[in-house]
Tab-separated table of C-alpha atoms in Angstrom:
chain	number	residue	atom	x	y	z
A	65	MET	CA	-0.486	3.418	37.233
A	66	SER	CA	-0.648	-0.050	35.626
A	67	HIS	CA	-0.670	-0.262	31.884
A	68	PRO	CA	-4.124	-0.347	30.242
A	69	MET	CA	-5.754	-3.313	28.554
A	70	LEU	CA	-6.458	-1.344	25.350
A	71	SER	CA	-4.709	1.502	23.536
A	72	ILE	CA	-6.638	3.386	20.833
A	73	VAL	CA	-4.494	5.387	18.403
A	74	ILE	CA	-6.138	8.080	16.262
A	75	PRO	CA	-3.989	9.659	13.518
A	76	ALA	CA	-5.086	13.237	12.858
A	77	TYR	CA	-4.147	15.880	10.301
A	78	ASN	CA	-6.082	19.175	10.250
A	79	GLU	CA	-9.005	17.528	12.045
A	80	SER	CA	-10.275	20.536	14.013
A	81	ALA	CA	-13.715	20.189	12.373
A	82	ARG	CA	-14.343	16.680	13.684
A	83	ILE	CA	-11.762	15.723	16.341
A	84	GLU	CA	-13.926	16.998	19.186
A	85	ALA	CA	-16.922	14.909	18.094
A	86	ALA	CA	-14.607	11.922	17.658
A	87	LEU	CA	-13.156	12.295	21.155
A	88	GLU	CA	-16.625	12.618	22.652
A	89	ARG	CA	-17.763	9.414	20.959
A	90	VAL	CA	-14.591	7.508	21.885
A	91	MET	CA	-14.595	8.614	25.532
A	92	THR	CA	-18.313	7.880	25.883
A	93	CYS	CA	-17.802	4.429	24.387
A	94	ILE	CA	-14.909	3.651	26.738
A	95	ASP	CA	-17.096	4.617	29.698
A	96	GLU	CA	-20.156	2.691	28.496
A	97	GLN	CA	-18.165	-0.429	27.621
A	98	GLY	CA	-16.129	-0.312	30.815
A	99	TRP	CA	-12.860	-0.642	28.921
A	100	ASP	CA	-9.552	-0.136	30.684
A	101	ALA	CA	-8.233	2.045	27.870
A	102	GLU	CA	-5.980	4.913	26.891
A	103	VAL	CA	-6.354	7.100	23.791
A	104	LEU	CA	-3.419	8.540	21.852
A	105	VAL	CA	-4.116	11.185	19.211
A	106	VAL	CA	-1.175	11.601	16.817
A	107	ASP	CA	-1.088	15.120	15.356
A	108	ASP	CA	0.593	14.839	11.949
A	109	GLY	CA	1.842	18.420	11.718
A	110	SER	CA	-1.626	19.985	11.590
A	111	LYS	CA	-1.824	23.622	10.519
A	112	ASP	CA	-5.079	24.153	12.417
A	113	ASP	CA	-5.791	23.858	16.160
A	114	THR	CA	-6.234	20.056	16.264
A	115	GLY	CA	-3.499	19.736	18.892
A	116	GLU	CA	-4.883	22.497	21.066
A	117	ILE	CA	-8.346	20.908	21.056
A	118	VAL	CA	-6.866	17.585	22.184
A	119	GLN	CA	-4.865	19.280	24.935
A	120	HIS	CA	-8.041	20.935	26.196
A	121	TRP	CA	-9.734	17.533	26.398
A	122	MET	CA	-6.706	16.104	28.212
A	123	GLU	CA	-7.581	18.303	31.186
A	124	SER	CA	-10.688	16.164	31.764
A	125	PHE	CA	-9.376	12.781	30.608
A	126	PRO	CA	-6.047	11.723	32.173
A	127	ARG	CA	-5.711	8.719	29.833
A	128	LEU	CA	-5.974	10.872	26.725
A	129	HIS	CA	-2.568	11.758	25.280
A	130	LEU	CA	-1.292	13.842	22.397
A	131	ILE	CA	1.677	12.872	20.253
A	132	ARG	CA	3.098	15.447	17.862
A	133	ASN	CA	4.895	14.256	14.725
A	134	PRO	CA	7.959	16.186	13.519
A	135	GLY	CA	6.006	17.823	10.705
A	136	ASN	CA	3.563	16.232	8.254
A	137	ARG	CA	4.851	12.689	7.742
A	138	GLY	CA	1.792	10.730	6.618
A	139	LYS	CA	-0.796	8.351	8.037
A	140	GLY	CA	1.577	5.380	8.103
A	141	PHE	CA	4.143	7.311	10.124
A	142	SER	CA	1.408	8.536	12.484
A	143	VAL	CA	0.019	5.068	13.127
A	144	ARG	CA	3.506	3.657	13.714
A	145	ASN	CA	4.462	6.541	16.020
A	146	GLY	CA	1.314	6.024	18.083
A	147	LEU	CA	1.321	2.241	18.291
A	148	LEU	CA	4.993	2.041	19.241
A	149	GLN	CA	4.314	4.364	22.177
A	150	ALA	CA	1.052	2.686	23.216
A	151	ALA	CA	1.066	0.818	26.515
A	152	GLY	CA	-2.003	-1.425	26.153
A	153	ASP	CA	-1.999	-5.223	25.990
A	154	ILE	CA	-4.012	-4.747	22.789
A	155	VAL	CA	-3.173	-1.764	20.573
A	156	MET	CA	-5.378	-0.570	17.741
A	157	PHE	CA	-5.859	2.341	15.389
A	158	THR	CA	-8.974	3.959	13.985
A	159	ASP	CA	-9.551	6.881	11.650
A	160	ALA	CA	-10.602	10.242	13.061
A	161	ASP	CA	-13.898	10.069	11.154
A	162	LEU	CA	-14.827	6.918	13.130
A	163	SER	CA	-16.348	5.360	10.006
A	164	ALA	CA	-16.335	2.152	12.026
A	165	PRO	CA	-18.182	2.882	15.291
A	166	MET	CA	-15.876	2.622	18.276
A	167	GLU	CA	-18.041	-0.154	19.748
A	168	GLU	CA	-16.870	-2.379	16.871
A	169	ALA	CA	-13.518	-2.634	18.662
A	170	ASN	CA	-15.198	-5.398	20.652
A	171	ARG	CA	-15.149	-7.500	17.466
A	172	LEU	CA	-11.405	-6.953	17.042
A	173	MET	CA	-10.716	-7.745	20.688
A	174	ALA	CA	-12.839	-10.905	20.447
A	175	ALA	CA	-10.701	-12.060	17.502
A	176	ILE	CA	-7.537	-11.505	19.500
A	177	ALA	CA	-9.043	-13.262	22.529
A	178	ALA	CA	-9.746	-16.194	20.174
A	179	GLY	CA	-6.036	-16.435	19.337
A	180	ALA	CA	-5.296	-13.901	16.608
A	181	ASP	CA	-2.155	-11.791	16.818
A	182	VAL	CA	-3.652	-9.286	14.365
A	183	ALA	CA	-7.342	-8.494	13.825
A	184	ILE	CA	-8.357	-6.422	10.811
A	185	GLY	CA	-11.753	-4.863	10.198
A	186	SER	CA	-13.389	-5.571	6.847
A	187	ARG	CA	-15.960	-3.515	4.969
A	188	TRP	CA	-16.486	-6.234	2.349
A	189	MET	CA	-17.012	-9.458	4.319
A	190	ASP	CA	-20.610	-8.477	5.144
A	191	ARG	CA	-21.862	-5.563	3.034
A	192	GLN	CA	-25.114	-5.461	5.011
A	193	ARG	CA	-23.058	-3.908	7.806
A	194	GLN	CA	-22.324	-0.836	5.656
A	195	THR	CA	-24.615	1.896	6.954
A	196	ILE	CA	-23.547	4.546	4.423
A	197	HIS	CA	-22.209	3.176	1.156
A	198	GLN	CA	-19.357	4.702	-0.795
A	199	PRO	CA	-20.163	6.273	-4.172
A	200	LEU	CA	-19.976	3.697	-6.977
A	201	TYR	CA	-16.746	5.115	-8.397
A	202	ARG	CA	-15.009	4.785	-5.002
A	203	GLN	CA	-16.327	1.234	-4.627
A	204	PHE	CA	-14.996	0.409	-8.109
A	205	PHE	CA	-11.534	1.861	-7.496
A	206	GLY	CA	-11.414	0.347	-4.014
A	207	ARG	CA	-12.225	-3.128	-5.306
A	208	CYS	CA	-9.719	-2.782	-8.169
A	209	PHE	CA	-6.986	-1.641	-5.797
A	210	ASN	CA	-7.748	-4.447	-3.369
A	211	PHE	CA	-7.617	-7.036	-6.183
A	212	ILE	CA	-4.232	-5.714	-7.332
A	213	THR	CA	-2.995	-5.658	-3.734
A	214	ARG	CA	-4.047	-9.251	-3.140
A	215	THR	CA	-2.406	-10.350	-6.371
A	216	VAL	CA	0.871	-8.433	-6.094
A	217	MET	CA	1.346	-8.837	-2.350
A	218	GLY	CA	-0.116	-12.317	-1.957
A	219	LEU	CA	-2.564	-11.097	0.686
A	220	PRO	CA	-5.692	-13.283	1.025
A	221	PHE	CA	-7.898	-10.628	2.642
A	222	LYS	CA	-11.073	-9.052	1.290
A	223	ASP	CA	-10.175	-5.614	2.669
A	224	THR	CA	-6.581	-4.534	3.280
A	225	GLN	CA	-7.259	-0.794	3.543
A	226	CYS	CA	-9.871	-0.591	6.307
A	227	GLY	CA	-8.543	1.885	8.888
A	228	PHE	CA	-9.598	-0.264	11.835
A	229	LYS	CA	-6.985	-2.787	12.962
A	230	ALA	CA	-5.826	-4.224	16.295
A	231	PHE	CA	-2.730	-6.102	17.441
A	232	ARG	CA	-1.361	-7.932	20.418
A	233	ARG	CA	1.174	-5.460	21.735
A	234	PRO	CA	4.255	-7.725	21.314
A	235	ALA	CA	3.292	-8.337	17.664
A	236	ALA	CA	2.769	-4.612	17.044
A	237	GLN	CA	6.166	-3.774	18.536
A	238	VAL	CA	7.824	-6.061	15.982
A	239	ILE	CA	5.630	-5.351	12.926
A	240	PHE	CA	5.773	-1.569	13.154
A	241	ARG	CA	9.530	-1.507	13.708
A	242	LEU	CA	9.843	-3.252	10.337
A	243	GLN	CA	7.412	-0.902	8.570
A	244	SER	CA	9.011	1.429	6.016
A	245	ILE	CA	6.029	2.910	4.110
A	246	GLU	CA	4.887	6.099	5.829
A	247	ARG	CA	1.878	7.233	3.818
A	248	TRP	CA	-1.346	5.625	2.535
A	249	GLY	CA	0.265	2.380	1.356
A	250	PHE	CA	1.346	1.231	4.811
A	251	ASP	CA	-1.631	-1.117	5.367
A	252	PRO	CA	-0.546	-3.769	2.824
A	253	GLU	CA	3.012	-3.572	4.142
A	254	ILE	CA	2.120	-4.288	7.758
A	255	LEU	CA	-0.061	-7.223	6.666
A	256	PHE	CA	2.745	-8.472	4.410
A	257	ILE	CA	5.187	-8.248	7.339
A	258	ALA	CA	2.755	-9.974	9.719
A	259	ARG	CA	2.363	-12.890	7.286
A	260	LYS	CA	6.146	-13.098	6.805
A	261	LEU	CA	6.467	-13.382	10.593
A	262	LYS	CA	3.733	-16.072	10.578
A	263	TYR	CA	1.503	-14.124	12.931
A	264	SER	CA	-2.112	-15.251	13.082
A	265	ILE	CA	-4.293	-12.692	11.229
A	266	MET	CA	-8.081	-12.724	11.502
A	267	GLU	CA	-10.326	-10.599	9.261
A	268	VAL	CA	-13.659	-9.681	10.857
A	269	PRO	CA	-16.663	-7.841	9.378
A	270	VAL	CA	-17.342	-4.450	10.950
A	271	THR	CA	-20.109	-1.894	10.657
A	272	TRP	CA	-18.983	0.924	8.390
A	273	GLY	CA	-20.377	4.272	7.301
A	274	HIS	CA	-18.578	6.127	4.502
A	275	ASP	CA	-17.602	9.731	5.313
A	276	GLU	CA	-17.761	12.051	2.297
A	277	ARG	CA	-15.021	14.187	3.856
A	278	SER	CA	-12.413	11.480	3.225
A	279	ARG	CA	-9.208	13.117	1.985
A	280	MET	CA	-7.964	10.120	0.032
A	281	SER	CA	-7.830	10.536	-3.744
A	282	TYR	CA	-8.203	7.157	-5.426
A	283	LEU	CA	-6.405	8.410	-8.547
A	284	LYS	CA	-3.490	10.321	-7.023
A	285	ASP	CA	-3.082	8.343	-3.799
A	286	GLY	CA	-3.980	5.060	-5.515
A	287	MET	CA	-1.129	5.495	-7.991
A	288	LYS	CA	1.215	6.316	-5.118
A	289	MET	CA	0.135	3.179	-3.262
A	290	LEU	CA	0.778	1.053	-6.349
A	291	GLU	CA	4.265	2.534	-6.462
A	292	GLU	CA	4.717	1.738	-2.769
A	293	MET	CA	3.653	-1.875	-3.337
A	294	GLY	CA	6.467	-2.107	-5.864
A	295	VAL	CA	8.841	-0.820	-3.193
A	296	ILE	CA	7.584	-3.441	-0.729
A	297	ARG	CA	8.067	-6.260	-3.247
A	298	TYR	CA	11.546	-4.972	-4.105
A	299	ASN	CA	12.516	-4.734	-0.430
A	300	SER	CA	11.287	-8.274	0.089
A	301	LEU	CA	13.155	-9.687	-2.913
A	302	ALA	CA	16.290	-7.807	-1.823
A	303	GLY	CA	16.069	-9.519	1.569
A	304	ARG	CA	15.686	-6.297	3.549
A	305	TYR	CA	12.813	-7.570	5.685
A	306	ASP	CA	14.608	-10.854	6.335
A	307	ALA	CA	17.762	-8.994	7.394
A	308	ALA	CA	15.783	-6.710	9.722
A	309	ILE	CA	13.930	-9.677	11.219
A	310	ALA	CA	17.207	-11.547	11.790
A	311	ALA	CA	18.617	-8.511	13.605
A	312	MET	CA	15.636	-8.588	16.000
A	313	LYS	CA	16.032	-12.251	16.998
A	314	ASP	CA	17.216	-13.015	20.494
A	315	THR	CA	19.555	-15.841	21.478
A	316	SER	CA	16.696	-18.356	21.390
A	317	GLY	CA	15.735	-17.339	17.847
A	318	MET	CA	12.576	-15.489	18.908
A	319	VAL	CA	11.818	-12.182	17.200
A	320	THR	CA	11.474	-9.602	19.952
A	321	ALA	CA	11.437	-5.840	20.320
A	322	PRO	CA	12.641	-3.671	23.210
A	323	GLU	CA	10.228	-1.665	25.272
A	324	PRO	CA	9.721	1.737	23.596
A	325	ALA	CA	11.189	4.894	25.024
A	326	VAL	CA	8.258	7.301	25.147
A	327	LYS	CA	9.540	10.609	23.803
A	328	ASN	CA	6.807	12.443	21.964
A	329	VAL	CA	3.760	12.246	24.231
A	330	VAL	CA	2.653	15.711	25.264
A	331	LYS	CA	2.231	15.808	29.039
A	332	LEU	CA	-0.141	18.033	30.970
A	333	PRO	CA	1.270	20.578	33.407
A	334	SER	CA	1.668	19.034	36.858
A	335	HIS	CA	-1.159	21.115	38.349
A	336	LEU	CA	-3.599	19.573	35.818
A	337	GLN	CA	-2.525	15.942	36.224
């Protein structure tokens, strides 16, 4: 089978309450839009039956795959693990709550078709596209965190944390091999790396509906992300990214990455394939 045009990665941790609804919406969208797409759900060491639900759905959808992390490693690890094993020409990730409707992937793909190497969804470029607004305290903390991120990391984007991003596959293979942050703070790092590599990044407004079941704590996780930004800046000043990038250059000076060895995708029994 030829590789798909689009790979959709969904990180999932203890998502048994909403993964089935998410898969139904994603699969319906793929069918309605006529996308040539695969879906990879990355189970981040769930203690519930998230993985079993996905495996049940795999019986009906041959391009749905399950990847199991070696324990609970964090959203950043999950996204990296999925995208590095994705086969699509365009690879993207979205949160399991589908706060951005799956149809909005068309906006990311249009940005990449227009020349971007990386397309990032934004909740703040056009607030009229927010269907369900965050509580005021989450908006306040989110804006404060984004301001600090832009200042400390030198990132010129209105929304670095939106869990809806797409990449040309060659760019993703390089960016995510350089990623070191494995939990919530990975978004600024991958954008920082993409800018260091001079990839074209386009921010596009997307429809967004806040989900009250979000597990992120702006106080606890926000403080951790600030700490991780310090780690990113230190790694950059210490030349660690530059050294890793130099090690990935081929004889012509191009930064390239080898094709991934797919190791963690859960396969269906042969009689169900």
